[in-house]
Each structure stands twice: as structure tokens, then as C-alpha cells.
CSV table of C-alpha atoms in Angstrom, one decimal:
chain,number,residue,atom,x,y,z
A,1,MET,CA,-89.8,-235.0,-62.2
A,2,THR,CA,-93.0,-233.5,-63.7
A,3,VAL,CA,-92.7,-231.3,-66.8
A,4,PRO,CA,-93.5,-227.7,-65.8
A,5,ASN,CA,-97.1,-226.4,-66.1
A,6,GLY,CA,-97.8,-224.9,-69.4
A,7,LYS,CA,-96.5,-227.8,-71.4
A,8,THR,CA,-99.0,-228.4,-74.2
A,9,ALA,CA,-99.7,-231.5,-76.3
A,10,THR,CA,-98.0,-229.8,-79.2
A,11,THR,CA,-94.8,-229.0,-77.3
A,12,VAL,CA,-94.7,-232.5,-76.0
A,13,LEU,CA,-94.9,-234.0,-79.5
A,14,ASP,CA,-92.3,-231.6,-80.7
A,15,ASP,CA,-90.0,-232.7,-77.9
A,16,LEU,CA,-90.6,-236.3,-78.7
A,17,THR,CA,-89.9,-235.7,-82.4
A,18,SER,CA,-86.6,-234.0,-81.7
A,19,ARG,CA,-85.5,-236.8,-79.4
A,20,LEU,CA,-86.6,-239.6,-81.7
A,21,SER,CA,-83.2,-240.3,-83.2
A,22,THR,CA,-81.6,-240.6,-79.8
A,23,PHE,CA,-83.9,-243.3,-78.5
A,24,THR,CA,-83.1,-247.1,-78.6
A,25,PRO,CA,-84.8,-249.0,-81.4
A,26,GLU,CA,-87.6,-250.2,-79.0
A,27,LEU,CA,-88.3,-246.7,-77.7
A,28,GLN,CA,-88.2,-245.4,-81.3
A,29,LYS,CA,-90.9,-247.9,-82.2
A,30,ALA,CA,-93.1,-246.8,-79.3
A,31,ALA,CA,-92.5,-243.1,-80.0
A,32,ALA,CA,-93.2,-243.4,-83.7
A,33,HIS,CA,-96.6,-245.1,-82.9
A,34,VAL,CA,-97.4,-242.4,-80.4
A,35,LEU,CA,-96.5,-239.6,-82.8
A,36,GLU,CA,-98.6,-241.1,-85.6
A,37,ASN,CA,-101.6,-241.8,-83.3
A,38,SER,CA,-101.4,-238.7,-81.0
A,39,ASN,CA,-105.2,-238.2,-81.3
A,40,MET,CA,-105.6,-241.5,-79.4
A,41,ILE,CA,-103.3,-240.7,-76.5
A,42,SER,CA,-106.0,-239.1,-74.3
A,43,ILE,CA,-108.6,-241.9,-74.9
A,44,THR,CA,-106.5,-245.1,-75.2
A,45,SER,CA,-105.1,-247.1,-72.3
A,46,ILE,CA,-101.4,-247.7,-72.0
A,47,ARG,CA,-102.0,-251.4,-72.7
A,48,SER,CA,-103.8,-250.6,-76.0
A,49,MET,CA,-101.2,-248.1,-77.1
A,50,ALA,CA,-98.5,-250.6,-76.3
A,51,GLN,CA,-100.3,-253.3,-78.3
A,52,GLY,CA,-100.6,-250.9,-81.3
A,53,ALA,CA,-96.9,-250.2,-81.1
A,54,ASP,CA,-96.0,-253.8,-80.6
A,55,VAL,CA,-94.1,-253.0,-77.5
A,56,LYS,CA,-94.5,-253.7,-73.8
A,57,PRO,CA,-96.4,-251.1,-71.7
A,58,ASN,CA,-93.2,-250.4,-69.7
A,59,THR,CA,-91.6,-249.2,-72.9
A,60,LEU,CA,-94.2,-246.3,-73.0
A,61,VAL,CA,-93.4,-245.6,-69.4
A,62,ARG,CA,-89.7,-245.4,-70.2
A,63,MET,CA,-90.5,-243.1,-73.2
A,64,ALA,CA,-92.5,-240.8,-70.9
A,65,ARG,CA,-89.7,-240.6,-68.3
A,66,ALA,CA,-87.2,-239.9,-71.0
A,67,LEU,CA,-89.2,-236.7,-71.7
A,68,GLY,CA,-89.2,-235.7,-68.1
A,69,PHE,CA,-92.6,-237.1,-67.0
A,70,GLU,CA,-93.1,-239.1,-63.9
A,71,GLY,CA,-94.9,-241.8,-65.9
A,72,TYR,CA,-97.2,-242.4,-68.8
A,73,GLU,CA,-100.3,-241.1,-67.0
A,74,ASP,CA,-98.4,-237.8,-66.4
A,75,PHE,CA,-97.4,-237.8,-70.1
A,76,ARG,CA,-101.1,-238.1,-71.0
A,77,LYS,CA,-102.2,-235.0,-69.1
A,78,PRO,CA,-101.5,-232.3,-71.8
A,79,PHE,CA,-103.5,-234.4,-74.3
A,80,ARG,CA,-106.4,-234.8,-72.0
A,81,GLU,CA,-106.4,-231.1,-71.3
A,82,GLN,CA,-106.5,-230.5,-75.1
A,83,VAL,CA,-109.6,-232.7,-75.4
A,84,MET,CA,-111.2,-230.9,-72.4
A,85,ARG,CA,-110.8,-227.6,-74.1
A,86,GLY,CA,-112.4,-229.1,-77.1
A,87,ARG,CA,-113.0,-227.5,-80.5
A,88,GLU,CA,-115.8,-225.3,-81.7
A,89,ASP,CA,-118.8,-227.1,-83.0
A,90,PHE,CA,-120.3,-226.3,-86.4
A,91,PRO,CA,-123.8,-227.7,-86.4
A,92,ASP,CA,-124.8,-225.9,-89.6
A,93,ARG,CA,-121.8,-227.3,-91.4
A,94,ALA,CA,-122.4,-230.8,-90.0
A,95,ARG,CA,-126.0,-230.7,-91.3
A,96,TRP,CA,-124.8,-229.6,-94.7
A,97,LEU,CA,-122.3,-232.4,-94.9
A,98,GLN,CA,-124.9,-234.9,-93.9
A,99,SER,CA,-127.2,-233.7,-96.7
A,100,LEU,CA,-124.4,-234.3,-99.2
A,101,SER,CA,-124.3,-238.0,-98.5
A,102,LYS,CA,-127.9,-238.5,-99.7
A,103,GLY,CA,-128.4,-239.8,-103.2
A,104,GLY,CA,-126.2,-242.8,-103.8
A,105,LYS,CA,-122.5,-243.8,-103.8
A,106,LEU,CA,-121.1,-240.8,-105.7
A,107,ALA,CA,-123.0,-238.4,-103.5
A,108,SER,CA,-121.5,-240.2,-100.5
A,109,LEU,CA,-118.0,-239.9,-102.0
A,110,TYR,CA,-118.6,-236.2,-102.7
A,111,SER,CA,-119.6,-235.8,-99.1
A,112,GLN,CA,-116.5,-237.5,-97.9
A,113,MET,CA,-114.3,-235.4,-100.1
A,114,ALA,CA,-115.9,-232.2,-98.8
A,115,SER,CA,-115.6,-233.3,-95.2
A,116,THR,CA,-112.0,-234.4,-95.3
A,117,SER,CA,-110.9,-231.3,-97.3
A,118,ILE,CA,-112.5,-229.0,-94.7
A,119,GLU,CA,-111.0,-231.1,-91.8
A,120,ASN,CA,-107.6,-230.9,-93.4
A,121,ILE,CA,-107.8,-227.1,-93.7
A,122,GLU,CA,-109.0,-226.9,-90.0
A,123,GLY,CA,-106.2,-229.3,-89.0
A,124,LEU,CA,-103.6,-227.1,-90.7
A,125,PHE,CA,-104.7,-223.8,-89.1
A,126,SER,CA,-105.4,-225.3,-85.7
A,127,GLY,CA,-102.1,-227.0,-85.6
A,128,THR,CA,-100.1,-224.1,-86.9
A,129,SER,CA,-99.7,-220.5,-85.5
A,130,ALA,CA,-99.2,-217.1,-87.1
A,131,SER,CA,-95.9,-216.8,-85.3
A,132,GLU,CA,-94.6,-220.1,-86.9
A,133,ILE,CA,-95.5,-218.8,-90.3
A,134,LYS,CA,-93.9,-215.5,-89.6
A,135,LYS,CA,-90.7,-217.2,-88.4
A,136,LEU,CA,-90.5,-219.1,-91.7
A,137,ALA,CA,-91.3,-216.0,-93.8
A,138,ASP,CA,-88.5,-214.0,-92.0
A,139,SER,CA,-86.1,-216.9,-92.7
A,140,ILE,CA,-87.0,-216.8,-96.4
A,141,VAL,CA,-86.6,-213.0,-96.7
A,142,LYS,CA,-83.2,-213.1,-94.9
A,143,ALA,CA,-81.8,-216.2,-96.6
A,144,ARG,CA,-79.3,-215.8,-99.4
A,145,THR,CA,-81.1,-218.5,-101.3
A,146,THR,CA,-84.2,-220.5,-100.4
A,147,TYR,CA,-84.4,-223.9,-102.0
A,148,VAL,CA,-87.9,-225.5,-102.1
A,149,LEU,CA,-87.8,-229.3,-102.6
A,150,GLY,CA,-90.8,-231.4,-103.4
A,151,LEU,CA,-91.1,-234.6,-105.5
A,152,GLY,CA,-94.1,-236.3,-107.0
A,153,PHE,CA,-97.3,-234.4,-106.3
A,154,ALA,CA,-95.4,-232.0,-104.1
A,155,SER,CA,-93.2,-230.9,-107.0
A,156,SER,CA,-96.0,-228.7,-108.6
A,157,VAL,CA,-96.6,-227.1,-105.2
A,158,ALA,CA,-92.9,-226.3,-104.7
A,159,ARG,CA,-92.6,-224.8,-108.2
A,160,ASN,CA,-95.8,-222.7,-107.9
A,161,PHE,CA,-94.6,-221.4,-104.5
A,162,ALA,CA,-91.1,-220.5,-105.9
A,163,TYR,CA,-92.8,-218.7,-108.9
A,164,LEU,CA,-95.1,-216.6,-106.7
A,165,ALA,CA,-92.5,-215.9,-103.9
A,166,SER,CA,-89.9,-214.8,-106.4
A,167,MET,CA,-92.1,-212.0,-107.5
A,168,ALA,CA,-91.4,-210.4,-104.1
A,169,VAL,CA,-88.0,-211.7,-103.2
A,170,ASN,CA,-85.7,-212.8,-106.0
A,171,SER,CA,-84.0,-215.6,-104.1
A,172,VAL,CA,-86.5,-218.5,-104.1
A,173,VAL,CA,-85.9,-221.5,-106.3
A,174,ALA,CA,-87.5,-224.9,-106.7
A,175,ILE,CA,-85.5,-228.1,-106.9
A,176,PRO,CA,-84.8,-230.5,-108.5
A,177,ARG,CA,-84.5,-229.0,-111.9
A,178,GLU,CA,-85.7,-231.2,-114.7
A,179,GLY,CA,-83.5,-234.2,-115.3
A,180,SER,CA,-81.5,-233.8,-112.1
A,181,LEU,CA,-81.4,-235.1,-108.5
A,182,PRO,CA,-82.4,-233.0,-105.5
A,183,VAL,CA,-78.9,-233.0,-104.2
A,184,ASP,CA,-77.7,-231.6,-107.6
A,185,GLY,CA,-79.8,-228.5,-106.8
A,186,LEU,CA,-77.8,-228.0,-103.6
A,187,VAL,CA,-74.3,-228.0,-105.1
A,188,ARG,CA,-74.0,-224.2,-104.7
A,189,ALA,CA,-75.8,-224.1,-101.4
A,190,GLU,CA,-73.9,-222.8,-98.4
A,191,LYS,CA,-74.4,-221.6,-94.8
A,192,GLY,CA,-76.9,-218.8,-94.8
A,193,ASP,CA,-79.2,-220.6,-97.3
A,194,LEU,CA,-82.5,-222.3,-96.4
A,195,LEU,CA,-84.0,-225.6,-97.6
A,196,ILE,CA,-87.7,-226.1,-97.4
A,197,ALA,CA,-88.2,-229.9,-97.9
A,198,MET,CA,-91.4,-231.9,-98.0
A,199,THR,CA,-92.1,-235.6,-98.3
A,200,PHE,CA,-95.1,-237.7,-97.5
A,201,LYS,CA,-95.7,-241.4,-97.0
A,202,PRO,CA,-94.1,-243.4,-98.5
A,203,TYR,CA,-91.1,-241.1,-97.8
A,204,ARG,CA,-88.8,-240.3,-100.7
A,205,ARG,CA,-85.2,-241.3,-100.1
A,206,GLU,CA,-83.9,-238.4,-102.2
A,207,VAL,CA,-85.6,-235.9,-99.9
A,208,VAL,CA,-84.2,-237.5,-96.8
A,209,GLU,CA,-80.7,-237.5,-98.3
A,210,ALA,CA,-81.0,-233.8,-99.4
A,211,VAL,CA,-82.0,-232.9,-95.8
A,212,GLU,CA,-79.0,-234.8,-94.4
A,213,LEU,CA,-76.7,-233.1,-96.9
A,214,SER,CA,-78.1,-229.7,-96.0
A,215,ARG,CA,-77.5,-230.3,-92.3
A,216,ALA,CA,-73.9,-231.3,-93.0
A,217,TYR,CA,-73.4,-228.0,-94.9
A,218,GLY,CA,-74.9,-226.0,-92.1
A,219,ILE,CA,-77.9,-225.1,-94.1
A,220,LYS,CA,-81.1,-224.4,-92.1
A,221,VAL,CA,-83.8,-226.9,-92.9
A,222,VAL,CA,-87.6,-226.5,-92.7
A,223,GLY,CA,-89.4,-229.9,-92.9
A,224,ILE,CA,-93.0,-230.4,-94.0
A,225,SER,CA,-94.5,-233.9,-93.7
A,226,ASP,CA,-97.6,-235.8,-92.7
A,227,SER,CA,-96.3,-237.4,-89.5
A,228,PRO,CA,-94.2,-236.2,-86.6
A,229,ALA,CA,-92.3,-239.5,-87.1
A,230,SER,CA,-91.3,-238.6,-90.6
A,231,PRO,CA,-87.5,-239.0,-91.1
A,232,ILE,CA,-87.0,-235.4,-92.3
A,233,LEU,CA,-88.6,-233.8,-89.3
A,234,ALA,CA,-86.1,-235.1,-86.7
A,235,ARG,CA,-83.4,-233.3,-88.7
A,236,ALA,CA,-85.3,-230.1,-89.3
A,237,ASP,CA,-84.9,-226.7,-87.6
A,238,GLN,CA,-88.6,-225.9,-88.0
A,239,ARG,CA,-91.3,-228.5,-88.6
A,240,PHE,CA,-94.8,-228.5,-90.0
A,241,VAL,CA,-97.0,-231.6,-89.8
A,242,LEU,CA,-100.0,-231.5,-92.2
A,243,PRO,CA,-103.1,-233.6,-92.5
A,244,THR,CA,-103.4,-235.4,-95.9
A,245,ASP,CA,-106.5,-237.5,-95.2
A,246,THR,CA,-108.7,-238.3,-98.1
A,247,PRO,CA,-111.1,-241.1,-99.2
A,248,GLN,CA,-109.3,-241.4,-102.5
A,249,PHE,CA,-106.0,-243.2,-103.2
A,250,PHE,CA,-103.6,-240.3,-103.4
A,251,PRO,CA,-102.8,-238.0,-100.4
A,252,SER,CA,-104.7,-234.8,-100.2
A,253,THR,CA,-102.8,-231.6,-101.1
A,254,VAL,CA,-105.4,-229.2,-99.8
A,255,ALA,CA,-103.6,-228.4,-96.5
A,256,LEU,CA,-100.2,-228.3,-98.3
A,257,THR,CA,-101.4,-225.8,-100.9
A,258,ALA,CA,-103.1,-223.7,-98.2
A,259,LEU,CA,-99.9,-223.7,-96.1
A,260,PHE,CA,-97.8,-222.4,-99.0
A,261,GLU,CA,-100.4,-219.8,-100.0
A,262,THR,CA,-100.2,-218.5,-96.4
A,263,ILE,CA,-96.4,-218.5,-96.5
A,264,VAL,CA,-96.5,-216.4,-99.7
A,265,ALA,CA,-98.8,-213.9,-98.1
A,266,PHE,CA,-96.4,-213.6,-95.1
A,267,VAL,CA,-93.3,-213.3,-97.3
A,268,VAL,CA,-94.8,-210.4,-99.1
A,269,ALA,CA,-95.8,-208.8,-95.8
A,270,GLU,CA,-92.3,-209.3,-94.3
A,271,ALA,CA,-90.3,-208.4,-97.4
A,272,ALA,CA,-88.8,-205.0,-98.1
A,273,ALA,CA,-91.1,-202.1,-98.9
A,274,ASP,CA,-90.4,-202.4,-102.6
A,275,ALA,CA,-91.8,-206.0,-102.8
A,276,VAL,CA,-95.2,-204.7,-103.9
A,277,ASN,CA,-93.5,-202.5,-106.5
A,278,ASN,CA,-91.6,-205.6,-107.7
A,279,ILE,CA,-94.9,-207.5,-108.1
A,280,GLU,CA,-96.6,-204.7,-109.9
A,281,ARG,CA,-93.6,-204.3,-112.2
A,282,PHE,CA,-93.6,-208.0,-113.0
A,283,HIS,CA,-97.3,-208.0,-114.0
A,284,LYS,CA,-96.9,-204.7,-115.9
A,285,ARG,CA,-94.1,-206.3,-118.0
A,286,ARG,CA,-96.3,-209.3,-118.7
A,287,TYR,CA,-99.1,-207.1,-119.9
A,288,GLU,CA,-96.7,-205.2,-122.1
A,289,LEU,CA,-95.4,-208.5,-123.6
A,290,GLY,CA,-98.9,-209.6,-124.4
A,291,VAL,CA,-98.8,-212.6,-122.0
A,292,TYR,CA,-102.4,-211.8,-120.7
A,293,TRP,CA,-105.3,-212.0,-123.1
A,294,LYS,CA,-107.5,-209.0,-123.6
A,295,GLU,CA,-110.3,-208.3,-126.0
A,296,GLU,CA,-109.2,-206.2,-128.9
A,297,PRO,CA,-111.3,-203.0,-129.4
A,298,ARG,CA,-113.7,-203.2,-132.3
């Protein structure tokens, strides 16, 4: 059975992600490798992919058939079509980036940081659609409470998003609170609430546990991570996979920050008509309280 025409590489990967937990351990190993190296599917032989996953080639064939394809070559077709469509070339940008690398090691590092940051932004917006962001914004606006969970470097992103979004809709909170565990923040959560959870390699156990608890409570989960094989994405109702590549040690937060800035914009657009009034009232009150500095008249 061949998957119907119109199946894209993205929908194939989504299908593979959702079925990951139902596979045998050997199929899971193969699927996880494929998900984490999806950019290699169109150009790498089945033997090489199998070696990278440390499985037999027939395991990839069985994985493909489990998804409804006739075989692995049939499975590769949407990925080859994606490459054939290609991506717009930016020769001027390429020349600019090359010019940055001249002048020594620090200049080369500067060039790499610029290049990967731009690529991460491109990866975010080419791999995500306006309809997906709108779907999430609608869920946030409709939810009784939206919990935003991030640990480590993601904690500041979660808190900034909750701060900005709450100006328009007073139902967004960041967890965990200081001195508590993520699951503590979900004690009062119930069906009709929304959890936006994010974790990146190495994945935080507390986030995975919070997602599992939310599913047990019937709470809708949105997962944000850096790999389709992330343990929180198989359990999520809506998924976002973000590029975090960087020449430095820590993961890049460029795409993550851009995603949440976009979500805030959509939340304001999708919120009730008085959302703008709420934001204006918020800032007016801060001016009245002297929160913002202004030069005193002489």
C-alpha cells in the first residue's frame, strides 16, 4: 500500500513521531535515528542509514511499511521531492557571510554565529506554518489557564512569554515557581487547561514527567523540542521542532525566542477586542507609577 499522493516529508515525520512509542525497541532505535537525521534521508542509502542507527537494513523497511509505504524507497520519495523543490538561494547573504570569516579565529567564530543564527531562524519559519501558530494561539485564548514550562535556559523564555501574553489574556502563567517542581505548578490544573512544555537535549526528566501527568489529567499538551524523537513530542497534541545549532557549547535560543515572539503576536491578534485596551491600560498604569524613566523638565 502506497501512502496517498500529497503526503509531505513533514507529515511523514509527524506520523513517525506519533507512532514512535508503539514500535518495538529495534524499530524505535531506527525511527529515532531517522527522525534526528531526516535531512539525510533523501541522499543516504538504506545501508548507510541502517549503519548509523545500528540496525539491519530490513528494520528500516519494516519501519516504512509500518507507516503504510511499500518499502524504504517509497518512504524516501517525499524527502526527495522536498529536495527537488529546493530552497531559495541568497547569493548576496552568502557573500556577506564569507566576508565575515576573514581576519582570524574570532572573525571566523563571528561568521559561524551569524550563519547558524540565520539558519535557525530560517529553519523555524520554513518548518512551521501560520496555521500552526494560529492553532496554538486559539488554544491559549480559549484555555482556562495556560501553563508554560521551561527549565534551564528555557525558563527565562517561558517567563518572558507569560509576562507579555498576560498583558492581553490574563490566564498565562510560567512554571515552575521559584523553589518548586514543575509538577507542583500543575496541582490546580484540570481539563480545559493547556500546558506548553519545552525541553532540549539532554532532556529534563521533570518536563517529561509533567507532560505525562498532564496527559493523565486530560490537559492538552503542546511540546517544543529540538528533535522529533524527543520524549515529550510523542505525548503532545501539537508539536514544534526547533533548530538549536550553534558553534558554541550551549544550545541556541534564537529560534525558540522567535517562536514565542510570533506566538505572542498571534495571541494578541486572536484575543478579544479589548486585548489592545488591556495592554494600553497596563502601560499607562506603569507610567503613572513611575516605572519608566523620563527626563524631568528643567
